[in-house]
Amino acid sequence: MKLKLAVIPGDGIGPEIVREARKALDKTAEKFGHEIEYTELLMGGASIDVHGVPLTDETIQAAKSSDAVLMGSIGGNAATSPWYQLPPDRRPEAGLLKLRKSLGLFANLRPAILYKELRHACPLREEISEKGFDMMIMRELTGGLYFGERRTEEIDGVLTAVDTLVYNENEIRRIAKKAFDIAGKRRGKVCSVDKANVLDSSRLWRKTVEEVAKDYPDIELSHMLVDNCAMQLVKAPSQFDVILTENMFGDILSDEASMVTGSIGMLASASLNDTKFGLYEPSGGSAPDIAGQDIANPIATVLSAAMLLRYSFDLDREADAIEAAVQQVLTEGYRTGDIMSEGCTKVGTAEMGDLIAARI
Ligand code: IPM
Ligand code: MG
């Protein structure tokens, strides 16, 4: 098969971790007889430095004309980087939000798995971590608070900021359907997370999800308030299969879930629309403080590349091969600094990438 991939290394650790994911993709392609054509694109701070804006129309077009996009991470240190002297709509993050919106990527899948080998890296008490967990956070990605109207104005001499949280039932229905479909391929449970005791948007969310559930009699649906969910994630994470939630709640809960797995450097993600097209990126950020030091964990990006093969190309055997290689490297005791523990072998970003590629 011929795979046309757009690659956005981005900022901070982005270029390093993407390089390692490409090693895994190249090895997989070689092994299974595929051909990958890469087109590198600029986004975020890297694009600001060259074009003055975090995302150009040409970049959007180039991304659209590929089969899938592999991304590293974008953004810098807000306190020190000149990118953050720019107006908010010209900063690195604005580029990522615009790209997701332009590509219609409404469904963000963030799997959070506690690997047996990494149980001691899990910050939870042993009686909780020994149960393990394997959940899929489904975050709505192109609506809600991050895309509503916003403004800051002075009212009677007082600075006042407004952000609006808008959802219509169609936006809720399409992400709910995706969540139920995915739950059907897993353990058949969806926990929809909202704040229906306060927010109208959450009440509509809950009502719509319940309507969609009628078409999925085999899926067990439950509802949970977001504050309770934040607590349950550290108290009893093994109860979750698919967590379905709106944009901001998903942003926050997925960071929490990732840390419970031991490190945010382990979490892959896929952002999908209604076609096979998708954008694949690690859940973590650009970590500018450790950029360029060969210490970042590339595993989340390598696993994102596996998701790319699985969801955009239906190459399940190939994706399995990458995931198995990651598992094997962990079993053999290789660790980057973030997941290091006694008795293991500490390796850098590039060596971790080489070790994984060699096991594909
Ligand atoms: C994420 C990030 C982004 C988001 C930022 C960088 C805009 O935190 O992918 O979770 O909030 O979606
Ligand atoms: Mg986030």
mmCIF file of C-alpha atoms and ligand atoms in Angstrom:
data_model
loop_
_atom_site.group_PDB
_atom_site.id
_atom_site.type_symbol
_atom_site.label_atom_id
_atom_site.label_comp_id
_atom_site.label_asym_id
_atom_site.label_seq_id
_atom_site.Cartn_x
_atom_site.Cartn_y
_atom_site.Cartn_z
ATOM 1 C CA MET A 1 0.000 0.000 0.000
ATOM 2 C CA LYS A 2 1.106 3.577 -0.664
ATOM 3 C CA LEU A 3 0.701 5.907 2.329
ATOM 4 C CA LYS A 4 0.755 9.648 1.825
ATOM 5 C CA LEU A 5 1.571 11.190 5.179
ATOM 6 C CA ALA A 6 1.880 14.787 6.270
ATOM 7 C CA VAL A 7 4.270 15.216 9.170
ATOM 8 C CA ILE A 8 4.222 18.160 11.561
ATOM 9 C CA PRO A 9 7.224 17.940 13.895
ATOM 10 C CA GLY A 10 6.270 21.227 15.607
ATOM 11 C CA ASP A 11 8.071 22.753 18.570
ATOM 12 C CA GLY A 12 9.953 21.719 21.698
ATOM 13 C CA ILE A 13 10.451 17.961 21.841
ATOM 14 C CA GLY A 14 8.200 17.577 18.757
ATOM 15 C CA PRO A 15 10.949 17.067 16.144
ATOM 16 C CA GLU A 16 12.781 14.500 18.337
ATOM 17 C CA ILE A 17 9.770 12.358 19.120
ATOM 18 C CA VAL A 18 8.458 12.469 15.545
ATOM 19 C CA ARG A 19 11.850 11.311 14.273
ATOM 20 C CA GLU A 20 11.572 8.191 16.445
ATOM 21 C CA ALA A 21 8.000 7.511 15.321
ATOM 22 C CA ARG A 22 9.167 7.699 11.726
ATOM 23 C CA LYS A 23 11.802 5.060 12.436
ATOM 24 C CA ALA A 24 9.001 2.765 13.580
ATOM 25 C CA LEU A 25 6.859 3.582 10.535
ATOM 26 C CA ASP A 26 9.752 3.048 8.119
ATOM 27 C CA LYS A 27 10.637 -0.296 9.654
ATOM 28 C CA THR A 28 7.005 -1.378 9.540
ATOM 29 C CA ALA A 29 6.670 -0.293 5.908
ATOM 30 C CA GLU A 30 9.816 -2.212 4.991
ATOM 31 C CA LYS A 31 8.659 -5.335 6.802
ATOM 32 C CA PHE A 32 5.130 -5.398 5.422
ATOM 33 C CA GLY A 33 5.897 -4.095 1.932
ATOM 34 C CA HIS A 34 4.367 -0.611 2.043
ATOM 35 C CA GLU A 35 5.623 2.666 0.690
ATOM 36 C CA ILE A 36 5.404 5.870 2.710
ATOM 37 C CA GLU A 37 5.690 9.328 1.211
ATOM 38 C CA TYR A 38 6.258 12.021 3.846
ATOM 39 C CA THR A 39 5.595 15.740 3.456
ATOM 40 C CA GLU A 40 6.928 17.872 6.297
ATOM 41 C CA LEU A 41 4.755 20.812 7.315
ATOM 42 C CA LEU A 42 5.270 23.720 9.677
ATOM 43 C CA MET A 43 2.850 24.549 12.454
ATOM 44 C CA GLY A 44 2.879 26.356 15.792
ATOM 45 C CA GLY A 45 5.960 28.309 16.791
ATOM 46 C CA ALA A 46 7.981 26.809 13.937
ATOM 47 C CA SER A 47 5.496 28.328 11.496
ATOM 48 C CA ILE A 48 5.396 31.676 13.328
ATOM 49 C CA ASP A 49 9.181 31.915 12.967
ATOM 50 C CA VAL A 50 8.957 31.457 9.197
ATOM 51 C CA HIS A 51 5.538 32.834 8.190
ATOM 52 C CA GLY A 52 4.524 35.021 11.136
ATOM 53 C CA VAL A 53 1.398 32.899 11.715
ATOM 54 C CA PRO A 54 1.013 29.502 13.434
ATOM 55 C CA LEU A 55 -0.789 27.875 10.491
ATOM 56 C CA THR A 56 -0.980 28.929 6.841
ATOM 57 C CA ASP A 57 -3.730 28.070 4.347
ATOM 58 C CA GLU A 58 -1.123 26.201 2.278
ATOM 59 C CA THR A 59 -0.370 23.996 5.261
ATOM 60 C CA ILE A 60 -4.066 23.247 5.755
ATOM 61 C CA GLN A 61 -4.337 22.330 2.057
ATOM 62 C CA ALA A 62 -1.244 20.131 2.210
ATOM 63 C CA ALA A 63 -2.615 18.356 5.297
ATOM 64 C CA LYS A 64 -5.968 17.855 3.565
ATOM 65 C CA SER A 65 -4.367 16.318 0.502
ATOM 66 C CA SER A 66 -2.561 13.685 2.591
ATOM 67 C CA ASP A 67 -4.111 10.434 3.862
ATOM 68 C CA ALA A 68 -3.230 11.193 7.471
ATOM 69 C CA VAL A 69 -1.143 13.565 9.573
ATOM 70 C CA LEU A 70 1.475 12.600 12.143
ATOM 71 C CA MET A 71 2.227 15.382 14.596
ATOM 72 C CA GLY A 72 4.711 15.984 17.399
ATOM 73 C CA SER A 73 3.698 18.878 19.600
ATOM 74 C CA ILE A 74 3.478 22.639 19.424
ATOM 75 C CA GLY A 75 4.043 25.582 21.758
ATOM 76 C CA GLY A 76 6.791 26.998 23.911
ATOM 77 C CA ASN A 77 7.395 28.453 27.324
ATOM 78 C CA ALA A 78 4.686 31.101 27.746
ATOM 79 C CA ALA A 79 6.793 33.088 30.202
ATOM 80 C CA THR A 80 9.874 33.394 28.016
ATOM 81 C CA SER A 81 9.028 32.686 24.370
ATOM 82 C CA PRO A 82 8.364 35.674 22.059
ATOM 83 C CA TRP A 83 5.518 33.641 20.489
ATOM 84 C CA TYR A 84 3.457 34.559 23.552
ATOM 85 C CA GLN A 85 3.917 38.291 22.992
ATOM 86 C CA LEU A 86 1.648 37.881 19.950
ATOM 87 C CA PRO A 87 -2.134 38.314 20.136
ATOM 88 C CA PRO A 88 -3.824 35.053 21.288
ATOM 89 C CA ASP A 89 -5.090 34.136 17.814
ATOM 90 C CA ARG A 90 -1.518 34.201 16.442
ATOM 91 C CA ARG A 91 0.057 32.015 19.136
ATOM 92 C CA PRO A 92 1.119 28.389 18.529
ATOM 93 C CA GLU A 93 -1.968 26.787 20.154
ATOM 94 C CA ALA A 94 -4.284 28.744 17.860
ATOM 95 C CA GLY A 95 -2.708 26.923 14.908
ATOM 96 C CA LEU A 96 -3.530 23.519 16.340
ATOM 97 C CA LEU A 97 -7.127 24.480 17.158
ATOM 98 C CA LYS A 98 -7.572 25.897 13.653
ATOM 99 C CA LEU A 99 -6.127 22.782 12.032
ATOM 100 C CA ARG A 100 -8.460 20.497 14.014
ATOM 101 C CA LYS A 101 -11.427 22.669 13.050
ATOM 102 C CA SER A 102 -10.439 23.002 9.371
ATOM 103 C CA LEU A 103 -10.060 19.244 9.059
ATOM 104 C CA GLY A 104 -13.327 18.583 10.925
ATOM 105 C CA LEU A 105 -11.566 16.379 13.490
ATOM 106 C CA PHE A 106 -14.373 16.200 16.029
ATOM 107 C CA ALA A 107 -13.456 12.909 17.700
ATOM 108 C CA ASN A 108 -10.333 12.702 19.823
ATOM 109 C CA LEU A 109 -9.380 9.232 21.039
ATOM 110 C CA ARG A 110 -6.956 9.089 23.945
ATOM 111 C CA PRO A 111 -6.257 5.585 25.186
ATOM 112 C CA ALA A 112 -4.865 5.394 28.723
ATOM 113 C CA ILE A 113 -3.365 2.036 29.560
ATOM 114 C CA LEU A 114 -1.404 1.036 32.618
ATOM 115 C CA TYR A 115 1.285 -1.358 31.397
ATOM 116 C CA LYS A 116 2.125 -4.123 33.822
ATOM 117 C CA GLU A 117 5.809 -3.171 33.566
ATOM 118 C CA LEU A 118 5.075 0.420 34.562
ATOM 119 C CA ARG A 119 2.903 -0.236 37.596
ATOM 120 C CA HIS A 120 5.525 1.129 39.954
ATOM 121 C CA ALA A 121 5.611 4.372 37.892
ATOM 122 C CA CYS A 122 1.900 4.776 38.641
ATOM 123 C CA PRO A 123 1.540 7.352 41.428
ATOM 124 C CA LEU A 124 -1.478 5.559 42.926
ATOM 125 C CA ARG A 125 -1.433 3.194 45.902
ATOM 126 C CA GLU A 126 -0.505 -0.377 45.059
ATOM 127 C CA GLU A 127 -3.941 -1.852 45.836
ATOM 128 C CA ILE A 128 -5.313 0.438 43.108
ATOM 129 C CA SER A 129 -2.517 0.121 40.549
ATOM 130 C CA GLU A 130 -2.351 -3.684 40.825
ATOM 131 C CA LYS A 131 -5.835 -3.865 39.294
ATOM 132 C CA GLY A 132 -4.464 -2.141 36.164
ATOM 133 C CA PHE A 133 -6.655 -0.230 33.733
ATOM 134 C CA ASP A 134 -7.289 0.186 30.036
ATOM 135 C CA MET A 135 -9.597 3.030 29.111
ATOM 136 C CA MET A 136 -10.349 5.115 26.047
ATOM 137 C CA ILE A 137 -11.101 8.774 26.587
ATOM 138 C CA MET A 138 -13.263 10.096 23.753
ATOM 139 C CA ARG A 139 -13.032 13.854 23.765
ATOM 140 C CA GLU A 140 -15.200 16.073 21.562
ATOM 141 C CA LEU A 141 -12.620 18.222 19.806
ATOM 142 C CA THR A 142 -14.154 20.953 17.664
ATOM 143 C CA GLY A 143 -16.907 22.452 19.829
ATOM 144 C CA GLY A 144 -17.567 23.797 23.278
ATOM 145 C CA LEU A 145 -15.627 26.387 25.198
ATOM 146 C CA TYR A 146 -12.499 26.280 23.038
ATOM 147 C CA PHE A 147 -14.427 27.304 19.917
ATOM 148 C CA GLY A 148 -17.127 29.600 21.309
ATOM 149 C CA GLU A 149 -17.009 33.364 20.987
ATOM 150 C CA ARG A 150 -14.668 35.096 23.388
ATOM 151 C CA ARG A 151 -13.768 38.666 24.225
ATOM 152 C CA THR A 152 -12.214 40.807 26.911
ATOM 153 C CA GLU A 153 -13.663 44.242 27.501
ATOM 154 C CA GLU A 154 -13.824 46.927 30.077
ATOM 155 C CA ILE A 155 -17.252 47.330 31.633
ATOM 156 C CA ASP A 156 -17.604 50.350 33.908
ATOM 157 C CA GLY A 157 -13.848 50.465 34.325
ATOM 158 C CA VAL A 158 -13.618 46.750 35.209
ATOM 159 C CA LEU A 159 -11.856 44.335 32.873
ATOM 160 C CA THR A 160 -14.241 41.498 32.045
ATOM 161 C CA ALA A 161 -13.593 38.376 29.978
ATOM 162 C CA VAL A 162 -16.258 36.180 28.389
ATOM 163 C CA ASP A 163 -15.918 32.701 26.878
ATOM 164 C CA THR A 164 -18.944 30.880 25.532
ATOM 165 C CA LEU A 165 -19.668 27.175 25.781
ATOM 166 C CA VAL A 166 -21.900 26.120 22.896
ATOM 167 C CA TYR A 167 -22.957 22.639 21.782
ATOM 168 C CA ASN A 168 -25.713 21.654 19.403
ATOM 169 C CA GLU A 169 -27.306 18.223 19.439
ATOM 170 C CA ASN A 170 -25.735 17.202 16.123
ATOM 171 C CA GLU A 171 -22.238 17.774 17.482
ATOM 172 C CA ILE A 172 -23.087 15.683 20.533
ATOM 173 C CA ARG A 173 -24.757 12.925 18.529
ATOM 174 C CA ARG A 174 -21.838 12.321 16.159
ATOM 175 C CA ILE A 175 -19.229 11.984 18.928
ATOM 176 C CA ALA A 176 -21.609 9.834 20.981
ATOM 177 C CA LYS A 177 -22.068 7.455 18.033
ATOM 178 C CA LYS A 178 -18.318 7.133 17.635
ATOM 179 C CA ALA A 179 -17.973 6.386 21.350
ATOM 180 C CA PHE A 180 -20.623 3.662 21.237
ATOM 181 C CA ASP A 181 -19.066 2.156 18.104
ATOM 182 C CA ILE A 182 -15.677 2.014 19.758
ATOM 183 C CA ALA A 183 -17.109 0.617 23.008
ATOM 184 C CA GLY A 184 -18.630 -2.178 20.905
ATOM 185 C CA LYS A 185 -15.104 -3.238 19.931
ATOM 186 C CA ARG A 186 -13.922 -3.049 23.546
ATOM 187 C CA ARG A 187 -15.647 -4.044 26.790
ATOM 188 C CA GLY A 188 -19.005 -2.517 25.833
ATOM 189 C CA LYS A 189 -19.190 0.241 28.452
ATOM 190 C CA VAL A 190 -19.603 3.983 27.944
ATOM 191 C CA CYS A 191 -19.395 6.437 30.822
ATOM 192 C CA SER A 192 -20.581 9.850 29.651
ATOM 193 C CA VAL A 193 -19.075 12.662 31.698
ATOM 194 C CA ASP A 194 -20.743 16.057 32.085
ATOM 195 C CA LYS A 195 -21.750 18.729 34.566
ATOM 196 C CA ALA A 196 -25.510 18.311 34.151
ATOM 197 C CA ASN A 197 -26.204 19.536 37.680
ATOM 198 C CA VAL A 198 -25.158 23.028 36.566
ATOM 199 C CA LEU A 199 -24.737 23.500 32.807
ATOM 200 C CA ASP A 200 -27.399 23.582 30.103
ATOM 201 C CA SER A 201 -24.884 22.340 27.546
ATOM 202 C CA SER A 202 -24.345 19.297 29.794
ATOM 203 C CA ARG A 203 -28.079 18.652 30.142
ATOM 204 C CA LEU A 204 -28.384 18.621 26.348
ATOM 205 C CA TRP A 205 -25.304 16.413 26.229
ATOM 206 C CA ARG A 206 -26.859 13.862 28.597
ATOM 207 C CA LYS A 207 -30.248 13.844 26.837
ATOM 208 C CA THR A 208 -28.651 13.396 23.408
ATOM 209 C CA VAL A 209 -26.308 10.643 24.566
ATOM 210 C CA GLU A 210 -29.310 8.811 26.029
ATOM 211 C CA GLU A 211 -31.117 9.040 22.699
ATOM 212 C CA VAL A 212 -28.098 7.669 20.821
ATOM 213 C CA ALA A 213 -27.829 4.842 23.375
ATOM 214 C CA LYS A 214 -31.217 3.486 22.254
ATOM 215 C CA ASP A 215 -29.567 2.359 19.006
ATOM 216 C CA TYR A 216 -26.927 0.453 20.976
ATOM 217 C CA PRO A 217 -28.797 -1.959 23.267
ATOM 218 C CA ASP A 218 -25.660 -4.025 23.915
ATOM 219 C CA ILE A 219 -23.669 -1.108 25.291
ATOM 220 C CA GLU A 220 -23.937 -0.292 28.980
ATOM 221 C CA LEU A 221 -24.266 3.479 29.429
ATOM 222 C CA SER A 222 -23.639 5.359 32.647
ATOM 223 C CA HIS A 223 -23.334 9.071 33.457
ATOM 224 C CA MET A 224 -20.889 10.736 35.790
ATOM 225 C CA LEU A 225 -20.368 14.337 36.839
ATOM 226 C CA VAL A 226 -16.970 15.633 35.824
ATOM 227 C CA ASP A 227 -15.783 16.495 39.347
ATOM 228 C CA ASN A 228 -16.645 12.990 40.493
ATOM 229 C CA CYS A 229 -14.892 11.558 37.422
ATOM 230 C CA ALA A 230 -11.704 13.447 38.288
ATOM 231 C CA MET A 231 -11.855 11.746 41.673
ATOM 232 C CA GLN A 232 -12.774 8.284 40.357
ATOM 233 C CA LEU A 233 -9.809 8.361 37.970
ATOM 234 C CA VAL A 234 -7.436 8.279 40.917
ATOM 235 C CA LYS A 235 -9.637 6.218 43.219
ATOM 236 C CA ALA A 236 -10.769 3.383 40.961
ATOM 237 C CA PRO A 237 -9.540 3.821 37.366
ATOM 238 C CA SER A 238 -10.194 0.169 36.500
ATOM 239 C CA GLN A 239 -13.965 0.853 36.403
ATOM 240 C CA PHE A 240 -13.669 2.761 33.095
ATOM 241 C CA ASP A 241 -13.865 1.419 29.553
ATOM 242 C CA VAL A 242 -14.864 4.321 27.266
ATOM 243 C CA ILE A 243 -15.184 7.797 28.783
ATOM 244 C CA LEU A 244 -17.202 10.098 26.525
ATOM 245 C CA THR A 245 -16.952 13.800 27.212
ATOM 246 C CA GLU A 246 -16.936 17.356 25.860
ATOM 247 C CA ASN A 247 -13.894 19.320 24.796
ATOM 248 C CA MET A 248 -12.614 21.011 27.958
ATOM 249 C CA PHE A 249 -13.497 18.188 30.346
ATOM 250 C CA GLY A 250 -11.709 15.781 27.995
ATOM 251 C CA ASP A 251 -8.664 18.035 27.840
ATOM 252 C CA ILE A 252 -8.359 18.024 31.615
ATOM 253 C CA LEU A 253 -9.342 14.416 32.327
ATOM 254 C CA SER A 254 -7.017 13.040 29.645
ATOM 255 C CA ASP A 255 -4.005 14.732 31.238
ATOM 256 C CA GLU A 256 -5.046 13.301 34.576
ATOM 257 C CA ALA A 257 -5.547 9.820 33.143
ATOM 258 C CA SER A 258 -2.190 9.951 31.419
ATOM 259 C CA MET A 259 -0.333 10.815 34.602
ATOM 260 C CA VAL A 260 -1.994 7.888 36.329
ATOM 261 C CA THR A 261 -0.413 5.629 33.699
ATOM 262 C CA GLY A 262 2.959 6.734 35.028
ATOM 263 C CA SER A 263 3.912 9.356 32.454
ATOM 264 C CA ILE A 264 2.251 11.627 29.936
ATOM 265 C CA GLY A 265 5.006 10.435 27.598
ATOM 266 C CA MET A 266 3.140 7.134 27.147
ATOM 267 C CA LEU A 267 -0.173 8.402 25.794
ATOM 268 C CA ALA A 268 -1.049 8.328 22.107
ATOM 269 C CA SER A 269 -3.999 10.031 20.493
ATOM 270 C CA ALA A 270 -6.016 10.046 17.294
ATOM 271 C CA SER A 271 -8.255 12.855 16.086
ATOM 272 C CA LEU A 272 -10.764 11.697 13.504
ATOM 273 C CA ASN A 273 -13.502 13.031 11.269
ATOM 274 C CA ASP A 274 -16.148 10.987 9.503
ATOM 275 C CA THR A 275 -13.765 9.658 6.866
ATOM 276 C CA LYS A 276 -10.595 7.615 7.265
ATOM 277 C CA PHE A 277 -8.551 10.787 7.575
ATOM 278 C CA GLY A 278 -6.984 11.505 10.954
ATOM 279 C CA LEU A 279 -4.379 13.488 12.838
ATOM 280 C CA TYR A 280 -2.218 11.507 15.240
ATOM 281 C CA GLU A 281 -0.257 13.076 18.043
ATOM 282 C CA PRO A 282 0.960 12.285 21.541
ATOM 283 C CA SER A 283 -1.358 13.590 24.265
ATOM 284 C CA GLY A 284 1.471 15.425 25.981
ATOM 285 C CA GLY A 285 2.801 18.872 25.231
ATOM 286 C CA SER A 286 5.996 20.212 23.693
ATOM 287 C CA ALA A 287 7.953 20.164 26.995
ATOM 288 C CA PRO A 288 10.274 23.046 25.970
ATOM 289 C CA ASP A 289 12.285 22.631 29.191
ATOM 290 C CA ILE A 290 13.653 19.266 28.051
ATOM 291 C CA ALA A 291 13.764 19.874 24.289
ATOM 292 C CA GLY A 292 16.930 18.957 22.412
ATOM 293 C CA GLN A 293 18.425 16.947 25.272
ATOM 294 C CA ASP A 294 17.612 13.463 23.974
ATOM 295 C CA ILE A 295 15.649 12.650 27.144
ATOM 296 C CA ALA A 296 12.014 12.927 25.985
ATOM 297 C CA ASN A 297 9.960 9.738 25.881
ATOM 298 C CA PRO A 298 9.059 8.976 22.234
ATOM 299 C CA ILE A 299 6.685 6.096 23.062
ATOM 300 C CA ALA A 300 3.467 8.166 22.920
ATOM 301 C CA THR A 301 4.377 9.294 19.398
ATOM 302 C CA VAL A 302 5.381 5.805 18.309
ATOM 303 C CA LEU A 303 2.022 4.522 19.603
ATOM 304 C CA SER A 304 0.280 7.396 17.780
ATOM 305 C CA ALA A 305 1.903 6.138 14.574
ATOM 306 C CA ALA A 306 0.427 2.701 15.352
ATOM 307 C CA MET A 307 -3.006 4.309 15.740
ATOM 308 C CA LEU A 308 -2.478 6.025 12.384
ATOM 309 C CA LEU A 309 -1.938 2.693 10.659
ATOM 310 C CA ARG A 310 -4.939 1.166 12.423
ATOM 311 C CA TYR A 311 -7.526 3.914 12.023
ATOM 312 C CA SER A 312 -6.595 5.617 8.740
ATOM 313 C CA PHE A 313 -5.389 2.571 6.795
ATOM 314 C CA ASP A 314 -6.954 -0.462 8.535
ATOM 315 C CA LEU A 315 -3.443 -1.909 8.821
ATOM 316 C CA ASP A 316 -4.133 -3.794 12.037
ATOM 317 C CA ARG A 317 -1.279 -6.300 11.772
ATOM 318 C CA GLU A 318 1.189 -3.475 11.228
ATOM 319 C CA ALA A 319 -0.205 -1.497 14.177
ATOM 320 C CA ASP A 320 -0.064 -4.643 16.321
ATOM 321 C CA ALA A 321 3.587 -5.086 15.362
ATOM 322 C CA ILE A 322 4.495 -1.600 16.579
ATOM 323 C CA GLU A 323 2.544 -1.999 19.812
ATOM 324 C CA ALA A 324 4.148 -5.378 20.440
ATOM 325 C CA ALA A 325 7.608 -3.866 19.885
ATOM 326 C CA VAL A 326 6.878 -1.170 22.493
ATOM 327 C CA GLN A 327 5.659 -3.836 24.889
ATOM 328 C CA GLN A 328 8.792 -5.901 24.289
ATOM 329 C CA VAL A 329 11.146 -2.994 24.914
ATOM 330 C CA LEU A 330 9.402 -2.353 28.221
ATOM 331 C CA THR A 331 9.523 -6.027 29.151
ATOM 332 C CA GLU A 332 13.248 -6.036 28.436
ATOM 333 C CA GLY A 333 13.599 -3.225 30.957
ATOM 334 C CA TYR A 334 14.476 -0.237 28.772
ATOM 335 C CA ARG A 335 13.182 3.078 30.119
ATOM 336 C CA THR A 336 13.444 6.770 29.366
ATOM 337 C CA GLY A 337 13.996 8.995 32.409
ATOM 338 C CA ASP A 338 10.307 9.760 33.003
ATOM 339 C CA ILE A 339 9.442 6.075 33.555
ATOM 340 C CA MET A 340 12.790 4.961 34.948
ATOM 341 C CA SER A 341 12.925 2.706 37.975
ATOM 342 C CA GLU A 342 15.483 0.617 39.814
ATOM 343 C CA GLY A 343 16.991 -2.291 37.926
ATOM 344 C CA CYS A 344 15.990 -0.939 34.517
ATOM 345 C CA THR A 345 18.242 0.371 31.749
ATOM 346 C CA LYS A 346 17.980 4.088 31.165
ATOM 347 C CA VAL A 347 18.053 5.145 27.509
ATOM 348 C CA GLY A 348 17.641 8.409 25.596
ATOM 349 C CA THR A 349 15.028 9.390 23.019
ATOM 350 C CA ALA A 350 16.928 8.168 19.963
ATOM 351 C CA GLU A 351 18.041 4.901 21.540
ATOM 352 C CA MET A 352 14.483 4.145 22.616
ATOM 353 C CA GLY A 353 13.364 4.732 19.020
ATOM 354 C CA ASP A 354 16.105 2.432 17.700
ATOM 355 C CA LEU A 355 15.238 -0.295 20.218
ATOM 356 C CA ILE A 356 11.561 -0.213 19.240
ATOM 357 C CA ALA A 357 12.266 -0.174 15.491
ATOM 358 C CA ALA A 358 14.649 -3.100 15.849
ATOM 359 C CA ARG A 359 11.874 -5.197 17.442
ATOM 360 C CA ILE A 360 9.298 -4.601 14.691
HETATM 361 C C1 IPM B 1 -4.244 19.053 23.993
HETATM 362 C C2 IPM B 1 -3.634 20.400 24.233
HETATM 363 C C3 IPM B 1 -4.332 21.415 23.356
HETATM 364 C C4 IPM B 1 -5.810 21.367 23.701
HETATM 365 C C5 IPM B 1 -3.779 22.840 23.443
HETATM 366 C C6 IPM B 1 -2.320 22.888 23.096
HETATM 367 C C7 IPM B 1 -4.569 23.825 22.620
HETATM 368 O O1 IPM B 1 -3.712 20.724 25.581
HETATM 369 O O2 IPM B 1 -4.162 18.555 22.854
HETATM 370 O O3 IPM B 1 -4.795 18.479 24.935
HETATM 371 O O4 IPM B 1 -6.221 21.965 24.680
HETATM 372 O O5 IPM B 1 -6.554 20.719 22.994
HETATM 373 MG MG MG B 2 -4.416 19.163 26.803
#
